[in-house]
Tab-separated table of C-alpha atoms in Angstrom:
chain	number	residue	atom	x	y	z
A	173	PRO	CA	-6.399	2.891	-20.435
A	174	GLY	CA	-5.240	6.853	-20.597
A	175	ALA	CA	-8.440	7.468	-18.503
A	176	LEU	CA	-7.750	9.344	-15.272
A	177	ASN	CA	-8.914	6.450	-12.320
A	178	VAL	CA	-10.943	9.481	-11.038
A	179	ASP	CA	-12.831	9.981	-13.898
A	180	VAL	CA	-13.332	6.703	-13.974
A	181	LYS	CA	-14.593	6.734	-10.723
A	182	ARG	CA	-16.917	9.555	-11.508
A	183	ALA	CA	-18.446	8.146	-14.378
A	184	ALA	CA	-19.822	4.882	-12.573
A	185	ALA	CA	-21.028	7.373	-9.193
A	186	GLU	CA	-23.000	8.822	-12.486
A	187	HIS	CA	-24.674	5.937	-12.487
A	188	GLY	CA	-24.474	4.739	-8.685
A	189	LEU	CA	-21.860	2.695	-9.007
A	190	PHE	CA	-18.041	2.162	-8.169
A	191	TYR	CA	-14.565	1.658	-8.903
A	192	PRO	CA	-12.861	0.492	-5.961
A	193	PRO	CA	-9.222	0.198	-6.637
A	194	ASP	CA	-7.667	3.788	-4.850
A	195	PRO	CA	-4.154	3.995	-5.297
A	196	SER	CA	-3.294	7.650	-3.534
A	197	SER	CA	-2.525	9.276	-6.614
A	198	PHE	CA	-5.995	8.807	-8.312
A	199	GLU	CA	-6.244	12.125	-9.649
A	200	ILE	CA	-3.857	11.932	-12.319
A	201	CYS	CA	-2.971	8.311	-12.585
A	202	SER	CA	-4.360	6.097	-15.733
A	203	ILE	CA	-5.899	2.854	-15.483
A	204	GLY	CA	-3.464	1.464	-18.074
A	205	GLY	CA	-0.866	2.063	-15.647
A	206	ASN	CA	-3.154	0.971	-12.609
A	207	ILE	CA	-3.194	-2.199	-14.382
A	208	ALA	CA	0.057	-2.537	-15.714
A	209	THR	CA	1.313	-2.175	-12.024
A	210	ASN	CA	-1.573	-4.027	-10.628
A	211	ALA	CA	-2.381	-0.839	-8.242
A	212	GLY	CA	-3.261	-1.325	-4.844
A	213	GLY	CA	-4.215	1.518	-2.704
A	214	VAL	CA	-5.917	2.080	1.370
A	215	LYS	CA	-9.409	-0.007	0.154
A	216	VAL	CA	-7.432	-3.275	-0.677
A	217	ILE	CA	-8.213	-4.356	2.747
A	218	ARG	CA	-12.127	-4.135	1.444
A	219	TYR	CA	-11.872	-4.701	-2.482
A	220	GLY	CA	-8.742	-6.433	-3.280
A	221	LEU	CA	-5.941	-5.027	-5.910
A	222	THR	CA	-6.363	-3.914	-9.289
A	223	ARG	CA	-6.530	-7.743	-10.966
A	224	GLN	CA	-9.620	-8.352	-8.726
A	225	TRP	CA	-11.504	-5.401	-10.837
A	226	VAL	CA	-9.779	-6.330	-14.536
A	227	LEU	CA	-12.581	-8.364	-16.188
A	228	GLY	CA	-11.023	-8.266	-20.165
A	229	LEU	CA	-7.960	-6.881	-21.522
A	230	ARG	CA	-7.092	-6.242	-25.390
A	231	VAL	CA	-3.196	-6.266	-25.292
A	232	VAL	CA	-0.713	-5.763	-28.360
A	233	LEU	CA	2.435	-7.980	-28.627
A	234	ALA	CA	5.861	-6.757	-29.987
A	235	SER	CA	5.251	-8.734	-32.712
A	236	GLY	CA	2.023	-6.722	-33.639
A	237	GLU	CA	-0.483	-9.468	-33.017
A	238	VAL	CA	-3.758	-8.201	-30.493
A	239	LEU	CA	-4.871	-10.343	-28.433
A	240	ASP	CA	-8.300	-10.061	-27.402
A	241	LEU	CA	-8.235	-11.732	-23.634
A	242	ASN	CA	-11.920	-12.941	-21.311
A	243	GLY	CA	-13.589	-9.901	-22.472
A	244	ALA	CA	-16.691	-9.368	-20.368
A	245	LEU	CA	-16.758	-12.308	-19.023
A	246	GLU	CA	-16.913	-13.128	-15.057
A	247	LYS	CA	-16.117	-16.983	-15.017
A	248	ASN	CA	-13.858	-18.440	-17.957
A	249	ASN	CA	-12.503	-21.360	-16.776
A	250	THR	CA	-10.854	-22.316	-20.486
A	251	GLY	CA	-6.947	-23.051	-19.061
A	252	ILE	CA	-4.086	-20.481	-18.603
A	253	ASP	CA	-5.798	-16.703	-17.543
A	254	LEU	CA	-3.401	-14.909	-20.142
A	255	ARG	CA	-5.398	-11.561	-18.954
A	256	GLN	CA	-3.537	-11.657	-15.421
A	257	LEU	CA	-0.084	-12.369	-16.864
A	258	PHE	CA	-0.384	-8.627	-17.842
A	259	ILE	CA	-1.799	-7.341	-15.536
A	260	GLY	CA	1.368	-5.797	-13.497
A	261	SER	CA	3.928	-7.022	-15.445
A	262	GLU	CA	5.155	-3.297	-15.510
A	263	GLY	CA	5.260	-3.258	-19.617
A	264	ILE	CA	7.538	-5.669	-20.189
A	265	LEU	CA	5.296	-8.020	-22.120
A	266	GLY	CA	2.872	-6.213	-23.972
A	267	VAL	CA	0.767	-2.478	-24.625
A	268	ILE	CA	-2.486	-2.739	-22.899
A	269	THR	CA	-5.014	-0.503	-25.543
A	270	GLU	CA	-7.999	-1.469	-23.788
A	271	ALA	CA	-9.779	-3.054	-20.753
A	272	THR	CA	-13.383	-3.906	-19.363
A	273	LEU	CA	-13.461	-3.079	-15.605
A	274	LYS	CA	-15.740	-4.195	-12.954
A	275	LEU	CA	-17.861	-2.190	-10.993
A	276	THR	CA	-19.758	-2.676	-7.474
A	277	ARG	CA	-22.041	-0.564	-5.571
A	278	LEU	CA	-21.385	2.353	-4.111
A	279	PRO	CA	-20.604	2.183	-0.603
A	280	GLY	CA	-23.084	3.256	2.445
A	281	GLN	CA	-22.742	5.169	4.830
A	282	LEU	CA	-18.730	5.519	6.159
A	283	ASP	CA	-17.255	6.761	9.503
A	284	VAL	CA	-14.103	8.065	10.096
A	285	LEU	CA	-11.927	7.292	13.565
A	286	LEU	CA	-8.639	8.266	14.866
A	287	PHE	CA	-7.516	6.155	17.448
A	288	ALA	CA	-4.051	6.465	19.781
A	289	VAL	CA	-2.382	3.376	20.618
A	290	PRO	CA	0.951	2.804	22.954
A	291	ASP	CA	2.641	0.260	20.442
A	292	LEU	CA	3.199	-1.700	17.171
A	293	ALA	CA	1.135	-4.574	19.358
A	294	GLY	CA	-1.729	-2.327	19.890
A	295	VAL	CA	-1.677	-1.706	16.689
A	296	LEU	CA	-2.293	-5.172	15.638
A	297	THR	CA	-4.207	-5.647	18.438
A	298	LEU	CA	-7.147	-3.152	17.496
A	299	PHE	CA	-7.150	-4.649	14.158
A	300	ARG	CA	-8.329	-7.644	15.485
A	301	GLU	CA	-10.929	-5.889	17.330
A	302	ALA	CA	-12.271	-4.349	13.996
A	303	ARG	CA	-12.623	-7.449	12.410
A	304	LYS	CA	-14.936	-8.376	14.767
A	305	GLY	CA	-16.636	-5.152	15.110
A	306	PRO	CA	-20.418	-4.416	13.830
A	307	PHE	CA	-19.382	-2.528	10.425
A	308	VAL	CA	-17.343	-3.510	7.310
A	309	ILE	CA	-13.905	-2.336	7.617
A	310	SER	CA	-12.943	0.222	4.405
A	311	ALA	CA	-10.048	0.923	5.634
A	312	TYR	CA	-7.185	0.376	8.168
A	313	GLU	CA	-3.860	2.142	8.195
A	314	PHE	CA	-1.139	3.037	10.205
A	315	PHE	CA	1.012	5.695	10.897
A	316	THR	CA	3.692	6.830	13.692
A	317	GLU	CA	4.455	9.620	15.727
A	318	ARG	CA	7.335	10.693	13.811
A	319	CYS	CA	5.379	10.561	10.674
A	320	MET	CA	2.828	12.620	12.581
A	321	ALA	CA	5.553	15.096	13.282
A	322	ARG	CA	6.672	15.818	9.564
A	323	VAL	CA	3.054	15.838	8.580
A	324	ARG	CA	2.691	19.314	11.570
A	325	ARG	CA	6.240	20.914	10.145
A	326	HIS	CA	4.959	20.819	6.291
A	327	ARG	CA	1.651	22.394	7.061
A	328	SER	CA	-1.179	23.519	9.400
A	329	VAL	CA	-2.427	20.395	11.484
A	330	ARG	CA	-5.814	20.980	13.395
A	331	GLU	CA	-4.863	18.088	16.303
A	332	PRO	CA	-7.283	15.560	16.869
A	333	LEU	CA	-6.476	13.923	19.754
A	334	ALA	CA	-5.599	15.347	23.399
A	335	ALA	CA	-1.881	15.022	22.804
A	336	PRO	CA	0.501	12.980	21.019
A	337	SER	CA	1.095	9.430	20.812
A	338	PRO	CA	3.673	6.609	19.237
A	339	TYR	CA	1.122	5.278	17.045
A	340	TYR	CA	-1.828	5.852	15.387
A	341	VAL	CA	-4.631	3.971	13.548
A	342	LEU	CA	-6.876	5.723	11.225
A	343	LEU	CA	-9.812	2.984	10.633
A	344	GLU	CA	-12.584	3.578	8.202
A	345	VAL	CA	-15.855	2.026	8.533
A	346	GLU	CA	-19.463	1.200	6.328
A	347	ARG	CA	-21.838	1.157	9.184
A	348	ASN	CA	-25.582	0.629	9.278
A	349	ASP	CA	-25.810	0.643	13.438
A	350	ARG	CA	-24.348	4.213	14.330
A	351	GLU	CA	-25.229	3.046	18.258
A	352	ALA	CA	-23.812	-0.403	17.999
A	353	LEU	CA	-20.547	1.484	16.383
A	354	GLU	CA	-20.225	3.694	19.909
A	355	GLY	CA	-20.833	1.013	21.835
A	356	TRP	CA	-17.701	-1.008	19.861
A	357	ILE	CA	-15.643	2.333	20.695
A	358	ALA	CA	-17.029	2.529	23.993
A	359	GLN	CA	-15.426	-0.661	25.193
A	360	LEU	CA	-12.031	-0.286	23.677
A	361	PHE	CA	-11.647	1.937	26.559
A	362	GLU	CA	-13.008	0.299	28.852
A	363	ARG	CA	-10.583	-2.453	28.094
A	364	GLU	CA	-7.884	-0.052	27.524
A	365	ILE	CA	-6.707	-1.352	23.857
A	366	VAL	CA	-6.575	2.357	23.056
A	367	THR	CA	-5.122	5.333	25.090
A	368	ASP	CA	-7.499	7.839	22.835
A	369	GLY	CA	-9.621	8.072	19.929
A	370	THR	CA	-12.271	10.479	17.968
A	371	LEU	CA	-15.095	9.714	15.756
A	372	ALA	CA	-15.205	12.385	13.257
A	373	GLN	CA	-18.925	13.916	13.304
A	374	HIS	CA	-19.351	15.128	9.943
A	375	ALA	CA	-17.652	15.217	6.314
A	376	GLY	CA	-14.972	18.019	6.972
A	377	GLU	CA	-13.822	15.972	10.045
A	378	ALA	CA	-13.461	13.066	7.882
A	379	SER	CA	-11.214	15.031	5.051
A	380	ALA	CA	-9.275	16.050	8.380
A	381	ILE	CA	-8.558	13.210	10.008
A	382	TRP	CA	-7.798	11.663	6.004
A	383	ALA	CA	-5.509	14.251	5.421
A	384	LEU	CA	-3.130	13.107	8.489
A	385	ARG	CA	-2.674	10.210	6.661
A	386	GLU	CA	-2.531	11.383	2.911
A	387	GLY	CA	-0.016	13.969	3.681
A	388	ILE	CA	2.824	11.626	4.804
A	389	SER	CA	4.472	10.926	1.608
A	390	GLU	CA	4.680	14.605	0.719
A	391	SER	CA	5.645	16.004	4.449
A	392	LEU	CA	8.505	13.446	4.184
A	393	SER	CA	9.574	14.129	0.671
A	394	ALA	CA	9.338	17.438	1.447
A	395	THR	CA	11.715	18.131	4.621
A	396	GLY	CA	13.699	14.640	5.059
A	397	MET	CA	14.575	12.787	1.409
A	398	PRO	CA	13.681	9.813	2.088
A	399	HIS	CA	14.748	6.856	1.323
A	400	LYS	CA	11.129	4.785	0.831
A	401	ASN	CA	10.704	0.547	0.565
A	402	ASP	CA	7.171	-0.728	0.070
A	403	ILE	CA	7.130	-4.002	1.737
A	404	ALA	CA	4.297	-6.941	2.295
A	405	LEU	CA	3.855	-9.574	5.096
A	406	PRO	CA	1.575	-12.491	6.303
A	407	ILE	CA	-0.183	-10.181	8.715
A	408	ARG	CA	1.037	-12.303	11.945
A	409	ASP	CA	4.668	-11.347	11.130
A	410	LEU	CA	3.752	-7.871	11.386
A	411	GLU	CA	5.374	-7.524	15.144
A	412	GLY	CA	8.219	-10.174	15.115
A	413	PHE	CA	9.570	-8.284	11.729
A	414	CYS	CA	9.098	-4.352	13.284
A	415	SER	CA	10.704	-5.751	16.439
A	416	GLU	CA	13.870	-6.791	14.167
A	417	LEU	CA	13.516	-4.047	12.119
A	418	GLU	CA	15.061	-1.653	14.576
A	419	ASN	CA	17.984	-3.415	14.929
A	420	VAL	CA	18.938	-3.446	10.964
A	421	PHE	CA	18.966	0.244	11.130
A	422	SER	CA	19.975	0.931	14.634
A	423	ALA	CA	22.952	-1.452	14.701
A	424	ARG	CA	24.029	0.356	11.731
A	425	TYR	CA	22.956	3.548	11.651
A	426	PRO	CA	21.189	4.100	15.398
A	427	ASP	CA	20.668	8.014	14.948
A	428	TRP	CA	19.096	7.788	11.135
A	429	GLU	CA	15.451	8.552	11.187
A	430	ILE	CA	12.989	6.113	10.544
A	431	ALA	CA	9.524	6.851	9.669
A	432	LEU	CA	6.791	4.212	9.351
A	433	PHE	CA	3.003	3.648	7.962
A	434	GLY	CA	1.397	1.673	5.810
A	435	HIS	CA	-1.576	-0.357	5.320
A	436	ILE	CA	-1.802	-2.754	7.916
A	437	GLY	CA	-5.089	-4.748	7.260
A	438	ASP	CA	-3.223	-6.364	4.827
A	439	GLY	CA	0.289	-6.580	5.854
A	440	ASN	CA	1.693	-3.391	3.335
A	441	LEU	CA	4.525	-1.009	5.130
A	442	HIS	CA	5.915	2.259	4.000
A	443	ILE	CA	9.780	2.209	5.674
A	444	ASN	CA	10.843	5.809	5.437
A	445	VAL	CA	14.712	6.243	5.952
A	446	LEU	CA	15.202	10.430	6.321
A	447	LYS	CA	18.789	11.581	5.398
A	448	PRO	CA	20.809	12.926	8.322
A	449	PRO	CA	21.150	16.877	7.060
A	450	GLU	CA	25.039	16.378	7.254
A	451	MET	CA	25.260	13.566	4.716
A	452	THR	CA	25.231	14.130	0.788
A	453	VAL	CA	22.773	12.610	-1.080
A	454	GLU	CA	25.391	10.712	-2.551
A	455	GLU	CA	26.738	8.716	0.722
A	456	PHE	CA	23.157	8.205	2.064
A	457	HIS	CA	22.221	6.075	-1.598
A	458	GLN	CA	25.322	4.183	-0.942
A	459	ARG	CA	25.029	3.373	2.421
A	460	THR	CA	20.832	2.669	1.768
A	461	ASN	CA	21.169	0.572	-0.627
A	462	SER	CA	23.594	-2.035	1.759
A	463	VAL	CA	21.054	-1.746	4.708
A	464	ASP	CA	18.067	-2.974	1.767
A	465	HIS	CA	19.832	-6.009	1.078
A	466	ALA	CA	20.042	-6.328	4.969
A	467	LEU	CA	16.042	-5.531	5.344
A	468	PHE	CA	15.132	-7.651	2.505
A	469	ARG	CA	16.723	-10.760	4.149
A	470	LEU	CA	14.943	-10.059	7.148
A	471	VAL	CA	11.855	-9.475	4.951
A	472	HIS	CA	12.518	-12.652	3.163
A	473	LYS	CA	12.786	-14.536	6.712
A	474	HIS	CA	9.044	-14.024	7.584
A	475	GLY	CA	7.829	-15.287	4.213
A	476	GLY	CA	6.952	-11.420	2.830
A	477	SER	CA	7.731	-9.518	-0.454
A	478	ILE	CA	10.203	-6.507	-1.290
A	479	SER	CA	7.374	-4.727	-2.878
A	480	ALA	CA	3.757	-4.669	-2.177
A	481	GLU	CA	2.466	-2.233	-4.459
A	482	HIS	CA	5.424	-0.196	-5.702
A	483	GLY	CA	6.701	-2.926	-8.434
A	484	ILE	CA	9.937	-3.919	-9.587
A	485	GLY	CA	10.861	-1.274	-12.054
A	486	LEU	CA	15.140	-0.666	-12.177
A	487	LEU	CA	15.299	0.305	-8.563
A	488	LYS	CA	14.514	-3.058	-6.951
A	489	LYS	CA	15.744	-5.299	-9.753
A	490	GLU	CA	19.022	-6.775	-7.733
A	491	TYR	CA	16.721	-7.564	-4.485
A	492	LEU	CA	14.074	-9.380	-6.570
A	493	PRO	CA	15.480	-12.596	-5.604
A	494	TYR	CA	15.076	-12.447	-1.720
A	495	SER	CA	11.171	-12.382	-3.092
A	496	ARG	CA	11.669	-15.248	-5.906
A	497	THR	CA	13.476	-18.061	-6.525
A	498	ALA	CA	15.553	-19.109	-9.190
A	499	ALA	CA	12.911	-21.277	-10.758
A	500	GLU	CA	10.605	-18.250	-10.630
A	501	MET	CA	13.328	-16.150	-12.257
A	502	ALA	CA	13.686	-18.434	-15.212
A	503	ILE	CA	9.846	-18.908	-15.510
A	504	PHE	CA	9.661	-15.209	-15.658
A	505	ARG	CA	12.520	-14.964	-18.643
A	506	SER	CA	10.902	-17.719	-20.940
A	507	VAL	CA	7.940	-15.892	-20.891
A	508	LYS	CA	9.769	-12.669	-21.494
A	509	ARG	CA	11.897	-14.434	-24.709
A	510	ALA	CA	8.518	-15.914	-25.589
A	511	LEU	CA	6.571	-12.482	-26.087
A	512	ASP	CA	9.207	-10.179	-26.850
A	513	PRO	CA	12.068	-11.900	-28.057
A	514	ASN	CA	13.387	-8.482	-29.093
A	515	GLY	CA	13.264	-6.930	-25.701
A	516	ILE	CA	11.930	-3.933	-27.171
A	517	MET	CA	9.152	-3.780	-24.264
A	518	ASN	CA	9.935	-1.680	-21.453
A	519	PRO	CA	13.392	-2.804	-21.596
A	520	GLY	CA	15.823	-3.543	-18.923
A	521	LYS	CA	12.497	-3.609	-16.750
A	522	VAL	CA	11.964	-6.181	-13.624
A	523	PHE	CA	15.021	-8.279	-14.259
A	524	ASP	CA	17.605	-8.790	-16.957
A	525	LEU	CA	17.222	-11.632	-19.423
């Protein structure tokens, strides 16, 4: 479990194989941490979350008892799958000491594209078109001009498009037919689904496009002291949610700057509120806490989750009931008491007993 995600990828690649889970911290995060948090990343739309790639676990309980769960079995229909109980549990139920991972083939030819679209409706329209395209979607990311502006302020950027756009879509695809891909792109312009776009012609251009998306979190942290939320919604609800989201903030703090980006193909939005320069950190945290309750009520209204991939930990404990019912919380506590009666595993995290 202490192996780094990047080292597992490299070891698999030596044998022509691929370990798909791809969190943005893949160069420094451990497999054990990925499993404990059910890590996601930009490739979830293609490959799913970490839990889809764990065949078996060895777990040590608070009592010292060791559980060997599922071994290397692909199929095992013998009751409750205890392995899944520990994946994503944030370390509150046991310590993962060994993991057997599933691998797949290395992806084929990957193409990276960046499109400009006028609004969020355009982001979702393009996604529907991409799902029908002559390729397999590997990643579908979006970000706003506010995010792009922060990246420009933080680092040197080679502008990929002719002019700024309210919204951008980064699309990575695995394709077999270049001519079919180019034909698909051409009809997007003919139908005015996109206003501008570029297809990376070599690996350097592809890396430069990805750097725009991957540089957002660092750029926001460097220039804006953001308050971050990581939520998930049914894709069909994204447009309606975002139209109401503006009111959540504008009704209270109309001058606050909100930067949106996310893995739109799996319904995951990252909502970043940037601290006004004149406001103290303490006052900012106090005000964002009150706004979070309104935000999570809206998430609940649209059938979403208050945490798509960052987990609960300590910071979101008080908000967990927006995503989990009283009955579910009671079951959580029962499981915790059964496996860790003295509360020694990651005490105080996720929920209180």
